[in-house]
Coordinates of C-alpha atoms in Angstrom, one line a residue:
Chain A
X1 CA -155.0 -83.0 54.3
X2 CA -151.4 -83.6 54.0
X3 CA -148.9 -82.1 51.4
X4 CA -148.6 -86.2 50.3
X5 CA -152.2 -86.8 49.7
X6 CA -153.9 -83.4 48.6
X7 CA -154.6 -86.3 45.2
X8 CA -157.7 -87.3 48.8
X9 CA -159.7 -84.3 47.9
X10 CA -160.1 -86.1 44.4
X11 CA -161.4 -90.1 43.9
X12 CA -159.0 -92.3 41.5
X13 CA -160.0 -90.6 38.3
X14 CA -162.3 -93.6 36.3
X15 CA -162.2 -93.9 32.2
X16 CA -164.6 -90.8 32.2
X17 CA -162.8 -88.9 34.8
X18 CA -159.2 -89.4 33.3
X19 CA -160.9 -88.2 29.8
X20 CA -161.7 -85.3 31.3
X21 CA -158.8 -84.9 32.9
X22 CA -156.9 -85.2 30.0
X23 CA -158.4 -82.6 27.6
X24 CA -158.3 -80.6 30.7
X25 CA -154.7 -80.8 30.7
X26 CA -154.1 -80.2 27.5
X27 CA -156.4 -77.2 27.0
X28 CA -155.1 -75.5 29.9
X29 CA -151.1 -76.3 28.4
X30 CA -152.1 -75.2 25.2
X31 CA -153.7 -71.7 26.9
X32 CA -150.6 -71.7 29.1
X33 CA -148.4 -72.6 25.9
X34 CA -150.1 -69.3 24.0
X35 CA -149.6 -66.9 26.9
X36 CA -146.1 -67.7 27.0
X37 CA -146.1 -66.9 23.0
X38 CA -147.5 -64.4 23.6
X39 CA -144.8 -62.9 26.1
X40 CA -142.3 -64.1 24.0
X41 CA -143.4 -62.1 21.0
X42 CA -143.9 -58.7 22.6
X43 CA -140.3 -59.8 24.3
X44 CA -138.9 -60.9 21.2
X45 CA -140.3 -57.4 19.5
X46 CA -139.2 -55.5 21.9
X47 CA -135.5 -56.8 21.3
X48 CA -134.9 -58.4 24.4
X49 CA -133.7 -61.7 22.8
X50 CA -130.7 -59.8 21.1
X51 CA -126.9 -61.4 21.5
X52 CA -125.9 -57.9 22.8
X53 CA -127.7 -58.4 26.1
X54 CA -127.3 -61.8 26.5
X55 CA -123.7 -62.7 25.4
X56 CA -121.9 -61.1 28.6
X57 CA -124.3 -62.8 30.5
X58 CA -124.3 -66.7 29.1
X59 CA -121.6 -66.6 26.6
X60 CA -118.3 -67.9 28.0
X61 CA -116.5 -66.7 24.9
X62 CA -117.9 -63.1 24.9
X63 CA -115.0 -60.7 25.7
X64 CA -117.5 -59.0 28.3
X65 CA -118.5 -62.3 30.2
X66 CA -115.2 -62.6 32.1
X67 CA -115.5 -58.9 33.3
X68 CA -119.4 -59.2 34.5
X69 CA -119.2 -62.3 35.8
X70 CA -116.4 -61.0 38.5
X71 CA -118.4 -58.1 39.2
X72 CA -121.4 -60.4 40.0
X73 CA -118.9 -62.6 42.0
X74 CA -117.8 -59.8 43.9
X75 CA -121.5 -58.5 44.4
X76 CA -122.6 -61.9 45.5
X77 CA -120.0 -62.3 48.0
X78 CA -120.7 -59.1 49.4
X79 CA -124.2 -60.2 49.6
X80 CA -122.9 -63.7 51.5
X81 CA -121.1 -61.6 53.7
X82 CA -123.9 -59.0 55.2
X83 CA -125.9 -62.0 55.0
X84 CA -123.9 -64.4 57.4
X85 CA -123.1 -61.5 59.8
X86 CA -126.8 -60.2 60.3
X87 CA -127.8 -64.0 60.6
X88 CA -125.0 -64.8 63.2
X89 CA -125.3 -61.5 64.9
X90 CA -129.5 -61.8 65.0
X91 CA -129.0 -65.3 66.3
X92 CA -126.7 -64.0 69.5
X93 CA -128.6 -61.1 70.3
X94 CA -132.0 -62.7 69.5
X95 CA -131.1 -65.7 72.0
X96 CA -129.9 -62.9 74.6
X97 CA -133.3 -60.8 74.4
X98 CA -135.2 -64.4 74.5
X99 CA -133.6 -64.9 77.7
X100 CA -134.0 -61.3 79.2
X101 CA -137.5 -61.8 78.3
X102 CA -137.9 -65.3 79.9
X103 CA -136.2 -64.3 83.3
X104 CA -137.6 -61.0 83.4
X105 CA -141.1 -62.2 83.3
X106 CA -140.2 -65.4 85.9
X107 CA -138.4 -62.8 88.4
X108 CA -141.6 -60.2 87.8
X109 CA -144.0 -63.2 88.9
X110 CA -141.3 -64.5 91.8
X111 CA -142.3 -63.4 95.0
X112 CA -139.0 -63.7 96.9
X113 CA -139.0 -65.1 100.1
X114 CA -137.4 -64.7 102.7
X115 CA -136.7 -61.1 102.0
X116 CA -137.6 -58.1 103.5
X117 CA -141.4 -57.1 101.9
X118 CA -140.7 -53.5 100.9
X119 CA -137.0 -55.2 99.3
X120 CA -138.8 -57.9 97.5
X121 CA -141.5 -55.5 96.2
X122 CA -139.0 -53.2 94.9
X123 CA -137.4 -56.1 93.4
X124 CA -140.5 -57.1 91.7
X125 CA -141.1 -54.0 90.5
X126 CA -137.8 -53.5 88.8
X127 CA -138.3 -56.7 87.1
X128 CA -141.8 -55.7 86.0
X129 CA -140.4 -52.6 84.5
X130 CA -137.7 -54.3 82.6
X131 CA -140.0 -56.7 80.9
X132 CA -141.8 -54.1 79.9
X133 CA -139.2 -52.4 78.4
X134 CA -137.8 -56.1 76.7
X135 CA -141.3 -56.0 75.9
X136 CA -141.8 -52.8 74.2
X137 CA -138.1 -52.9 72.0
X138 CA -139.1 -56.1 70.7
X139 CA -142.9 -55.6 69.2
X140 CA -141.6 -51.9 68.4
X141 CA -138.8 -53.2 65.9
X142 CA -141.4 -56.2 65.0
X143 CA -143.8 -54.0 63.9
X144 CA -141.3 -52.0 61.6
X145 CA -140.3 -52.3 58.3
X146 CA -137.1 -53.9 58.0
X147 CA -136.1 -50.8 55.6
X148 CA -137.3 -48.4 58.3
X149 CA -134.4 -50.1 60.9
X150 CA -131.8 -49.8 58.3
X151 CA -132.2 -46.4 57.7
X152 CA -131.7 -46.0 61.7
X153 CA -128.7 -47.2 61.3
X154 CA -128.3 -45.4 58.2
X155 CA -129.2 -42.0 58.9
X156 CA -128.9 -41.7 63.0
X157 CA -125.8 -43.2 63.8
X158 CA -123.8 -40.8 61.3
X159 CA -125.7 -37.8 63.4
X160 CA -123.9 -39.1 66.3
X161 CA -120.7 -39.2 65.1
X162 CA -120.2 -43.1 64.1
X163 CA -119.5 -43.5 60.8
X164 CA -119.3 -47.0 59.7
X165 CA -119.2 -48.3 56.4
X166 CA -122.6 -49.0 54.7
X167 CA -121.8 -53.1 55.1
X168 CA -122.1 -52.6 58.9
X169 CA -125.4 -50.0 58.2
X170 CA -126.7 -52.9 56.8
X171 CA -125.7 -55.7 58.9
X172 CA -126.8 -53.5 62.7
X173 CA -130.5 -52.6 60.4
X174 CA -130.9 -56.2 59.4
X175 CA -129.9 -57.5 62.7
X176 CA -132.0 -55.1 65.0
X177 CA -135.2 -56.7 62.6
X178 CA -134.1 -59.9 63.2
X179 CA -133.1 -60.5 66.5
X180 CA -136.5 -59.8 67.8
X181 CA -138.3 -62.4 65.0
X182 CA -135.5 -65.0 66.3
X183 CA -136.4 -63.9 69.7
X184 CA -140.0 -64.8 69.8
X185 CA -139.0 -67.9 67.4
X186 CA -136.8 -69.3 70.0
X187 CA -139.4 -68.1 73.5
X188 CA -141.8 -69.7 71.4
X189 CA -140.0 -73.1 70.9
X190 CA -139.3 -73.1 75.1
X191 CA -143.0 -72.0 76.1
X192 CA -144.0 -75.0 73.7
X193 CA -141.9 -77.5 75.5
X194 CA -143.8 -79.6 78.1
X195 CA -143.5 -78.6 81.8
X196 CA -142.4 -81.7 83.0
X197 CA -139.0 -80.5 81.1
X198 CA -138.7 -77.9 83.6
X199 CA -140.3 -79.5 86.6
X200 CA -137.7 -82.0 86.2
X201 CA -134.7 -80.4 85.9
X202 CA -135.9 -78.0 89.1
X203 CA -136.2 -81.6 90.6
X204 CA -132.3 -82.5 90.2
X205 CA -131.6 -78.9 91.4
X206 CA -130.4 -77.1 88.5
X207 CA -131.1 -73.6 89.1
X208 CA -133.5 -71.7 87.0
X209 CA -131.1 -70.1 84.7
X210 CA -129.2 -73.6 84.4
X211 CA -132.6 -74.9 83.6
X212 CA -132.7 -72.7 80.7
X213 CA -129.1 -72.9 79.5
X214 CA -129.3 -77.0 79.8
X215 CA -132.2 -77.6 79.4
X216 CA -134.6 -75.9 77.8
X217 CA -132.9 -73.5 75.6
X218 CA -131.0 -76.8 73.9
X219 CA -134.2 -78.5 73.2
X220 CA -136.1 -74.8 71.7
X221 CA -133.1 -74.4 69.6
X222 CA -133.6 -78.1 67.8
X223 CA -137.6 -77.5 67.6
X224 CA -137.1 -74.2 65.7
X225 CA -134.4 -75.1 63.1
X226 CA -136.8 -75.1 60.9
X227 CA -137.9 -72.0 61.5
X228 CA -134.7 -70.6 62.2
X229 CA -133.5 -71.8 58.4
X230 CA -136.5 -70.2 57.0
X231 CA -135.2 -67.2 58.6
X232 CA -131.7 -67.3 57.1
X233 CA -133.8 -66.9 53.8
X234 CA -135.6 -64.0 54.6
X235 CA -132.3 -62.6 55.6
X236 CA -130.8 -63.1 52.3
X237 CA -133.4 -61.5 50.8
X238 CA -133.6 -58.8 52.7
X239 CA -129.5 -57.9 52.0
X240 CA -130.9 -56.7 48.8
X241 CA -132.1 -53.9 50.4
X242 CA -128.4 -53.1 51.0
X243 CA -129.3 -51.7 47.5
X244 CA -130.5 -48.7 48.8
X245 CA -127.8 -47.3 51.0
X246 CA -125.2 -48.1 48.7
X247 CA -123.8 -51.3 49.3
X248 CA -122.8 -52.9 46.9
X249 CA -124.2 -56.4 46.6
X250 CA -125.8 -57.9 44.3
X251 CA -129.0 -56.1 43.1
X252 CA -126.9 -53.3 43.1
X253 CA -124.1 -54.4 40.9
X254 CA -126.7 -56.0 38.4
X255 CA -127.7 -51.9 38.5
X256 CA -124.1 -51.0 37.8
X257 CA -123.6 -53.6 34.4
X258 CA -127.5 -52.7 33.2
X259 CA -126.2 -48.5 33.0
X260 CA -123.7 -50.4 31.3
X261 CA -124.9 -53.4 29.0
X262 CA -128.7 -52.0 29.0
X263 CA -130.0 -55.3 29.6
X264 CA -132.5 -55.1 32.9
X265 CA -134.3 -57.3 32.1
X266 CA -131.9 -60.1 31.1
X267 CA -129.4 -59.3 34.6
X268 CA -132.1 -59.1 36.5
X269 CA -133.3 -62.4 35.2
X270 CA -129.8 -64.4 36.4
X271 CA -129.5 -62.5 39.7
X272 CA -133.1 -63.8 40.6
X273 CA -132.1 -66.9 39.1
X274 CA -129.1 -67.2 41.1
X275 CA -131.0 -66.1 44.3
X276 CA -134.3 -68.3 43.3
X277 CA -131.4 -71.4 43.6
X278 CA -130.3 -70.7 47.1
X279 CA -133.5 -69.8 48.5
X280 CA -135.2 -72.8 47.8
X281 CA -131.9 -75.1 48.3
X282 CA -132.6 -73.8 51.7
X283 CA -136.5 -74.4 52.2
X284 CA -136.0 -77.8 50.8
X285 CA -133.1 -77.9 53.4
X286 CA -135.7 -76.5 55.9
X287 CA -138.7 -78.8 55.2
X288 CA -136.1 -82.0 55.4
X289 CA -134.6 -80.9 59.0
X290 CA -138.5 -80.8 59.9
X291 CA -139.1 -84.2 58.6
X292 CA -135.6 -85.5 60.7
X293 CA -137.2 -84.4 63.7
X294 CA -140.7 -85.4 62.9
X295 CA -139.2 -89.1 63.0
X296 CA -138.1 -88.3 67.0
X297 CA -134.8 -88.5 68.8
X298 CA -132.3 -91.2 68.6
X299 CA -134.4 -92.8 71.4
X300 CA -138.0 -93.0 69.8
X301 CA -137.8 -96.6 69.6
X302 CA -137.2 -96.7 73.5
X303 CA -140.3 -93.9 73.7
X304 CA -142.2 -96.2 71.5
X305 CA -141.5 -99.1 73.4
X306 CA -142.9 -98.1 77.0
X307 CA -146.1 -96.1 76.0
X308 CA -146.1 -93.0 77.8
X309 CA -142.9 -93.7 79.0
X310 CA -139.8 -91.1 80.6
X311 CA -140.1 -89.2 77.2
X312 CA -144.1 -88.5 76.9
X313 CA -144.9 -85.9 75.1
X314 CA -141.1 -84.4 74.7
X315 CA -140.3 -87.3 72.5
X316 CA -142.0 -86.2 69.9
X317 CA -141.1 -82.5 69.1
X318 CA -142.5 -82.4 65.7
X319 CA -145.4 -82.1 67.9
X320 CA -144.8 -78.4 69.3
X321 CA -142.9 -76.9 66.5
X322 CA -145.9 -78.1 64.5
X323 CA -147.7 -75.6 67.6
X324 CA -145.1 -73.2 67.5
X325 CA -145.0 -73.2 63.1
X326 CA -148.7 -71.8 63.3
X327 CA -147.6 -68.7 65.5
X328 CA -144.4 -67.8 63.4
X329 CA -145.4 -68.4 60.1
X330 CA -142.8 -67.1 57.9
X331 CA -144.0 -64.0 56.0
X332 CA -141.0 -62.5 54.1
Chain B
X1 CA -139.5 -32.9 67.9
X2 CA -140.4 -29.7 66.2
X3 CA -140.3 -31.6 63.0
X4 CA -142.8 -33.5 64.1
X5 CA -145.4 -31.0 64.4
X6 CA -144.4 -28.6 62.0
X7 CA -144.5 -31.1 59.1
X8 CA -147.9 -33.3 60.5
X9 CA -149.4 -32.6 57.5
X10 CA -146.4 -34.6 55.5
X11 CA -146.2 -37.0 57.9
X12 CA -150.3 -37.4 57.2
X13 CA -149.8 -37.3 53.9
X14 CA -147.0 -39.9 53.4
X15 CA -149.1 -42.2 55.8
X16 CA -152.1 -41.8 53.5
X17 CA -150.3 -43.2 50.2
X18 CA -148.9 -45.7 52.3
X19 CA -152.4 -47.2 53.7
X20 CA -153.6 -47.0 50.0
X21 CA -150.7 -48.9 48.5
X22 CA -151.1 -51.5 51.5
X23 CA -155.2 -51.5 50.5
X24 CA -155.1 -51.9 47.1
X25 CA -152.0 -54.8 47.2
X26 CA -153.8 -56.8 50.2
X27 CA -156.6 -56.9 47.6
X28 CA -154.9 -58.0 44.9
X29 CA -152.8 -60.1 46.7
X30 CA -155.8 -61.7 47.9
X31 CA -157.7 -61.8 44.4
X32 CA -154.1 -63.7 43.0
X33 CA -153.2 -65.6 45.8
X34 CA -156.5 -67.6 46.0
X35 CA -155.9 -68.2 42.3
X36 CA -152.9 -69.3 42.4
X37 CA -154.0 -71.8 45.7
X38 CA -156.9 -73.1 43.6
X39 CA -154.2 -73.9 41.0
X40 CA -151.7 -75.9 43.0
X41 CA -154.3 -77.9 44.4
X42 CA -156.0 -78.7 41.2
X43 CA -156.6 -81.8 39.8
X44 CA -154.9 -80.8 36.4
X45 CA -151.2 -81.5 36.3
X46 CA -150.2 -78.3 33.8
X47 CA -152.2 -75.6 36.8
X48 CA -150.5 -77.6 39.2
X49 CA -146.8 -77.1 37.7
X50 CA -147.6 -73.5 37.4
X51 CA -149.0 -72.8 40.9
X52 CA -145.9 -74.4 42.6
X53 CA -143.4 -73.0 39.7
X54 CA -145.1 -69.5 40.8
X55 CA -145.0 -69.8 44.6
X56 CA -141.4 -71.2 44.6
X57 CA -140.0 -68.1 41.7
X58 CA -141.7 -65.4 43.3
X59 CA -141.5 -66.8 47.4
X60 CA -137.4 -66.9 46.7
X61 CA -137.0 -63.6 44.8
X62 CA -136.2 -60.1 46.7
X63 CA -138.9 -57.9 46.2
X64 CA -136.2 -55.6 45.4
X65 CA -135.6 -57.6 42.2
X66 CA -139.2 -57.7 41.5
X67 CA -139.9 -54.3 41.4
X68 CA -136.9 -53.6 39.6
X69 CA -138.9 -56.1 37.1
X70 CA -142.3 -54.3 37.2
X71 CA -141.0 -50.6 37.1
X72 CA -138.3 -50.7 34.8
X73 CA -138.7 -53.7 33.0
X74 CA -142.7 -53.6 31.7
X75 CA -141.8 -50.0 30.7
X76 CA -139.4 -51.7 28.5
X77 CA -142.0 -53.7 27.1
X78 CA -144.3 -50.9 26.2
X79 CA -146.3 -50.8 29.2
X80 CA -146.5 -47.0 30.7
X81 CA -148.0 -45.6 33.6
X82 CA -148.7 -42.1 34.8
X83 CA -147.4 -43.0 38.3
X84 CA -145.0 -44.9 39.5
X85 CA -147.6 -46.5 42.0
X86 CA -149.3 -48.6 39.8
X87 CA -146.8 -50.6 39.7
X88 CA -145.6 -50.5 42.9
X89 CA -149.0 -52.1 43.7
X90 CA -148.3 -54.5 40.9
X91 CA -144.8 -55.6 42.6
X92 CA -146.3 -56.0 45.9
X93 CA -149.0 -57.8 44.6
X94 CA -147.2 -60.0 42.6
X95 CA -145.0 -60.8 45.8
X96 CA -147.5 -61.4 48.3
X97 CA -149.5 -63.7 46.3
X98 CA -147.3 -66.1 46.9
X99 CA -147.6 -66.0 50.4
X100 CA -151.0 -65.6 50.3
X101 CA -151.0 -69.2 48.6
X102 CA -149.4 -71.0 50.8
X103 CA -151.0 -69.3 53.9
X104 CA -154.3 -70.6 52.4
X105 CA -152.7 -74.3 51.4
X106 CA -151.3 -74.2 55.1
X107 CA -155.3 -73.8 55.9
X108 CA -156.3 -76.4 53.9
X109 CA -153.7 -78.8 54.9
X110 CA -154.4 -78.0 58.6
X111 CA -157.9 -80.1 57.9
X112 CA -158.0 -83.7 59.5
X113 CA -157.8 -86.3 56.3
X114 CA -160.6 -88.1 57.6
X115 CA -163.0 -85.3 56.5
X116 CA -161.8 -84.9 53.1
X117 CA -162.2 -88.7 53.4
X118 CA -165.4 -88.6 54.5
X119 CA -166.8 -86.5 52.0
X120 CA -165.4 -88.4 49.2
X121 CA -167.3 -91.4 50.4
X122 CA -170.5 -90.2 50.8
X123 CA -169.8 -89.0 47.0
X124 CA -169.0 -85.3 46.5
X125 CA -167.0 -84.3 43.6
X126 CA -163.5 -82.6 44.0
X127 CA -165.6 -78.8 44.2
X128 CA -168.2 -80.1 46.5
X129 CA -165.3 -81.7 49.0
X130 CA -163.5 -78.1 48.6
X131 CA -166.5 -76.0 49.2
X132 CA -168.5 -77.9 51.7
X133 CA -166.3 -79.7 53.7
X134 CA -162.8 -78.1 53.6
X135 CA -162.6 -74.6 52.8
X136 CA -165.0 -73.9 55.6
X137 CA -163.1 -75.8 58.0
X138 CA -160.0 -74.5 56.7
X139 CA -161.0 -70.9 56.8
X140 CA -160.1 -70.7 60.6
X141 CA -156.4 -72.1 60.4
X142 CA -155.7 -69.8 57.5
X143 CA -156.2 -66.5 59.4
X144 CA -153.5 -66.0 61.8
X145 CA -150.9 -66.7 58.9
X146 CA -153.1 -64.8 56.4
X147 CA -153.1 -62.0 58.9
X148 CA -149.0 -62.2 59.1
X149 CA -148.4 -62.2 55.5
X150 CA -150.9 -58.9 55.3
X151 CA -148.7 -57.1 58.3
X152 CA -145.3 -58.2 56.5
X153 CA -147.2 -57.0 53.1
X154 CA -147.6 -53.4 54.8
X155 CA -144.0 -53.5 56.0
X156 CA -142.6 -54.2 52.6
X157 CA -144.4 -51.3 51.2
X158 CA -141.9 -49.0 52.5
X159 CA -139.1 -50.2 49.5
X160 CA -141.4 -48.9 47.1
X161 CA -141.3 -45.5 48.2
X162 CA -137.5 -45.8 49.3
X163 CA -136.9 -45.5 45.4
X164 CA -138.6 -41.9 45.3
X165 CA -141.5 -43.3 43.0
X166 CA -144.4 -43.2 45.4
X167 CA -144.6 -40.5 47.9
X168 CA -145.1 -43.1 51.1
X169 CA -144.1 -42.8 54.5
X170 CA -140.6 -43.6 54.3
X171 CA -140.4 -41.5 51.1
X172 CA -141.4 -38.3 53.3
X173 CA -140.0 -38.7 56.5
X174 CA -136.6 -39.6 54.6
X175 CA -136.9 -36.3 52.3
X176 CA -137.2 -34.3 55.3
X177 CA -133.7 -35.3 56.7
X178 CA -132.2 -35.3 53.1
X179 CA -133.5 -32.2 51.8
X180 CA -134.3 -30.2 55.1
X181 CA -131.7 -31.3 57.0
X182 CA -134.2 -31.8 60.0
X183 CA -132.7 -34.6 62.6
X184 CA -132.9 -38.2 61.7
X185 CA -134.1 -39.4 65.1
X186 CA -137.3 -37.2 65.3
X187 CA -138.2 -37.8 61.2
X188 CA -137.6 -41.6 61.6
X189 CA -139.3 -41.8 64.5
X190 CA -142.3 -40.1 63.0
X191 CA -142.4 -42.8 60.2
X192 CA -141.8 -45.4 63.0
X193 CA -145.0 -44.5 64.4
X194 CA -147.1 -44.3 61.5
X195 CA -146.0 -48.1 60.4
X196 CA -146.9 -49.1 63.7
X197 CA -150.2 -47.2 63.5
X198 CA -151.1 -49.6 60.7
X199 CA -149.5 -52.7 62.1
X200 CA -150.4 -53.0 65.8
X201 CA -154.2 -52.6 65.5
X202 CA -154.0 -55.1 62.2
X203 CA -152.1 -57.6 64.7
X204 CA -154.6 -56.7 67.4
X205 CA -157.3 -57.2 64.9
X206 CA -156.1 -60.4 63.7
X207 CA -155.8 -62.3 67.2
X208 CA -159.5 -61.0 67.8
X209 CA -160.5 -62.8 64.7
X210 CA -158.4 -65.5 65.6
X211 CA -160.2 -65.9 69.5
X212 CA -163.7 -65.4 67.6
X213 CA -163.0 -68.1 65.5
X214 CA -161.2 -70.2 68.1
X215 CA -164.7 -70.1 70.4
X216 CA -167.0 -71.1 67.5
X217 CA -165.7 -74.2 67.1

């Protein structure tokens, strides 16, 4: 049941039905319609419809609205800011731990010939140890509250002697979460790929990490934009957290202007409102991508043309990041 | 390391307020998610416009900015609470319903059309299809994500306590640096392992299900 047809789980509504249907509607509006007054009027009692804690915020011509309005510019650019370097930095180091953990496990399983049997069992060995370890950093900071990894940052590097401003707290907490979700986002978009991907580039002789760079790694990143976009989102919530250690972004200036304005309610209301926009500009962005791909590469007419043909099953990766989408659901 | 054992029993203690917060939200979440899910796929247009106006507002918002709504704002409106955990609850369930909504939609949309189809043919009514022919189908598909928007749920916790309202895990281990000047690696480390106490076995848990399920089809 498709997000196009859930209207299957219901027949074309006859006269009888579409009666029903109707008062229906309209008694659930009109109860709808009287919980909303309802909220309205302990709002309204409660003075939160006042000019004083709106003007600054929606007036133009309020002498305060010039002042807040740069303060929220400032905090939301500071919010941009942590955001685009955690997303860029988790993106780098995510695809770097991706590959330590692809190669790792490949060179565990390897069994070296040619080489000396003690050598190659030491070898193996080593690499056995070292996925382990890839392994146990990346479901240890998985299984963490993102909060929990900021306050490393926060509270241990300081004990060491590295002070860094609370922007870069922020940016090494939010990236050490990250990487290891983009991690398994992107080993799950190359596990997902067919075989005869990597059969055939092994066939034309590209090494194993060239098969990876050129190949496979290329083809996982285009699968997972999706995901990978629905990512950036949970990012630019999770800046708000920057809240807590100081920064100051935008959840934290709103707090600054409420001490000031005492309007919570009605700040808080446009900084969600401004954060509600992006956030679903980019999960509409992230559902269209998925849809692009869904229709194939460039050359799905040629794949539809010879059934079965060169592309197969790798012409069609709506396919596996359909597979991969069900393993990395995005959770906030 | 000292710190470790020497405050156990606050360690315990933190980890105790956390599984309860986590408890009581899953269930709400649950309770409100399902709701909201029955909503969105309703045949009435006005539920419908609220379930997706619910899941896209509350999906896109920091949690931050929704607690800041619960705690400070229903206060505001005459709502008061002896605790501060209440409404932590209230945020996080609140939050999570959202994702609980769509996790269950993803179920039901994860049914082949030809059964909802089917149904409708041999003449069940919009609650018979649901109940007979795709919710229990569904029911399978829904887990694993269900079971990642719990674990996330438990992680997310720890902002509620980060505020000093609820006495949680993060709330102790981080008062014992602040106000005891104990060293940050051993106290965070202590938290560490009590989040992962609750998350591993609830992933573990989860891909059991998952298997279970997987066989008896």
């Amino acid at each position: 049941v498709s997000r196009q047809t859930t209207s299957v789980l219901f027949d074309a509504p006859g006269p009888r039905a579409r009666r029903r249907a109707i008062i229906g509607s309209i008694v659930s509006a009109v109860v709808l319609l009287f919980l909303g007054f309802l909220a309205y009027r302990q709002l309204a009692a409660k003075d939160q419809f006042t000019y004083d804690r709106w003007g600054p915020l929606v007036d133009p011509g309020n002498d305060k609205f010039t002042t807040v309005w740069r303060r929220l510019g400032q905090g939301f650019r500071n919010t941009l800011k942590a955001a685009a370097y955690s997303i860029v930095l988790s993106v780098v180091v995510g695809t770097l731990l991706a590959v330590l953990r692809l190669r790792l496990g490949e060179l565990a399983r390897r069994n070296w010939p040619g080489i000396p049997r003690p050598v190659a069992w030491v070898l193996k060995g080593l690499a056995w140890v070292l996925a382990v370890l890839t392994r146990t950093f990346i479901e240890f900071f998985r299984g963490l509250p993102v909060l929990l990894s900021i306050f490393f940052a926060w509270r241990i590097l300081p004990e060491y002697g590295i002070k860094l401003s609370a922007l870069w707290y922020l940016v090494i907490g939010l990236t050490a979460y990250n990487s290891v979700i983009i991690a398994e986002i992107i080993r799950a978009g190359v596990v997902s790929l067919p075989r005869g991907q990597t059969e055939a580039a092994r066939a034309i002789g590209l090494t194993e990490g060239q098969t990876l760079r050129m190949i496979l790694l290329p083809q996982s990143f285009r699968i997972m934009m999706p995901a990978l976009i629905s990512q950036l989102v949970v990012v630019l919530k999770d800046t708000s957290l920057g809240f807590i250690i100081s920064y100051e972004e935008a959840v934290r200036v709103s707090g600054q202007i409420y001490q000031y304005l005492d309007n919570l309610l009605q700040i808080a209301v446009v900084v969600a409102t401004v954060f509600i926009a992006v956030n679903y500009s980019l999960g509409r962005l992230a559902i269209y991508v998925e849809k692009r791909l869904s229709q194939g590469p460039r050359t799905a007419t040629l794949a539809a043309a010879v059934p079965g043909g060169p592309l197969g099953a790798a012409g069609d990766p709506s396919a596996a990041a359909e597979a991969v989408a069900q393993r990395v659901p995005d959770a906030g | 390391m000292n710190v470790l054992v020497d405050h156990f029993g606050e360690f315990v203690g933190g980890f105790l307020v956390t599984l309860r917060l986590s408890a009581f939200a899953a269930a709400g979440a649950l309770i409100l998610g399902t709701l909201v899910a029955a909503m969105r796929i309703s045949p009435l247009p006005p539920l419908r416009f609220v379930g997706t106006s619910y899941v896209n507002i509350f999906r896109n918002t920091p949690l931050t900015i929704v607690w800041t709504f619960v705690a400070f704002g229903l206060p505001k409106l005459g709502v008061h609470m002896k605790s501060y955990f209440p409404f932590g609850v209230i945020a996080l369930t609140i939050y999570t319903a959202a994702f609980v909504c769509e996790a269950i939609r993803a179920g039901i949309n994860s049914v082949p059309i030809g059964q909802a189809e089917a149904a409708r043919s041999i003449g069940l009514a919009f609650h018979q299809t649901l109940a007979y022919v795709v919710l229990p189908q569904s029911f399978r598909a829904t887990i694993p994500p269900l079971g990642s928007v719990i674990i996330a749920m438990v992680k997310n916790s720890a902002l509620i306590g980060s505020f000093g309202y609820a006495l949680d895990l993060l709330a102790r281990g981080d008062a014992l640096i602040g106000g005891q000047g104990e060293s940050a690696v051993w106290c965070l480390f202590g938290v560490a392992i009590g989040y992962l106490l609750i998350t591993i076995p609830l992933g573990l848990f989860i891909g059991r299900l998952e298997n279970a399920m997987a066989v008896a089809r």
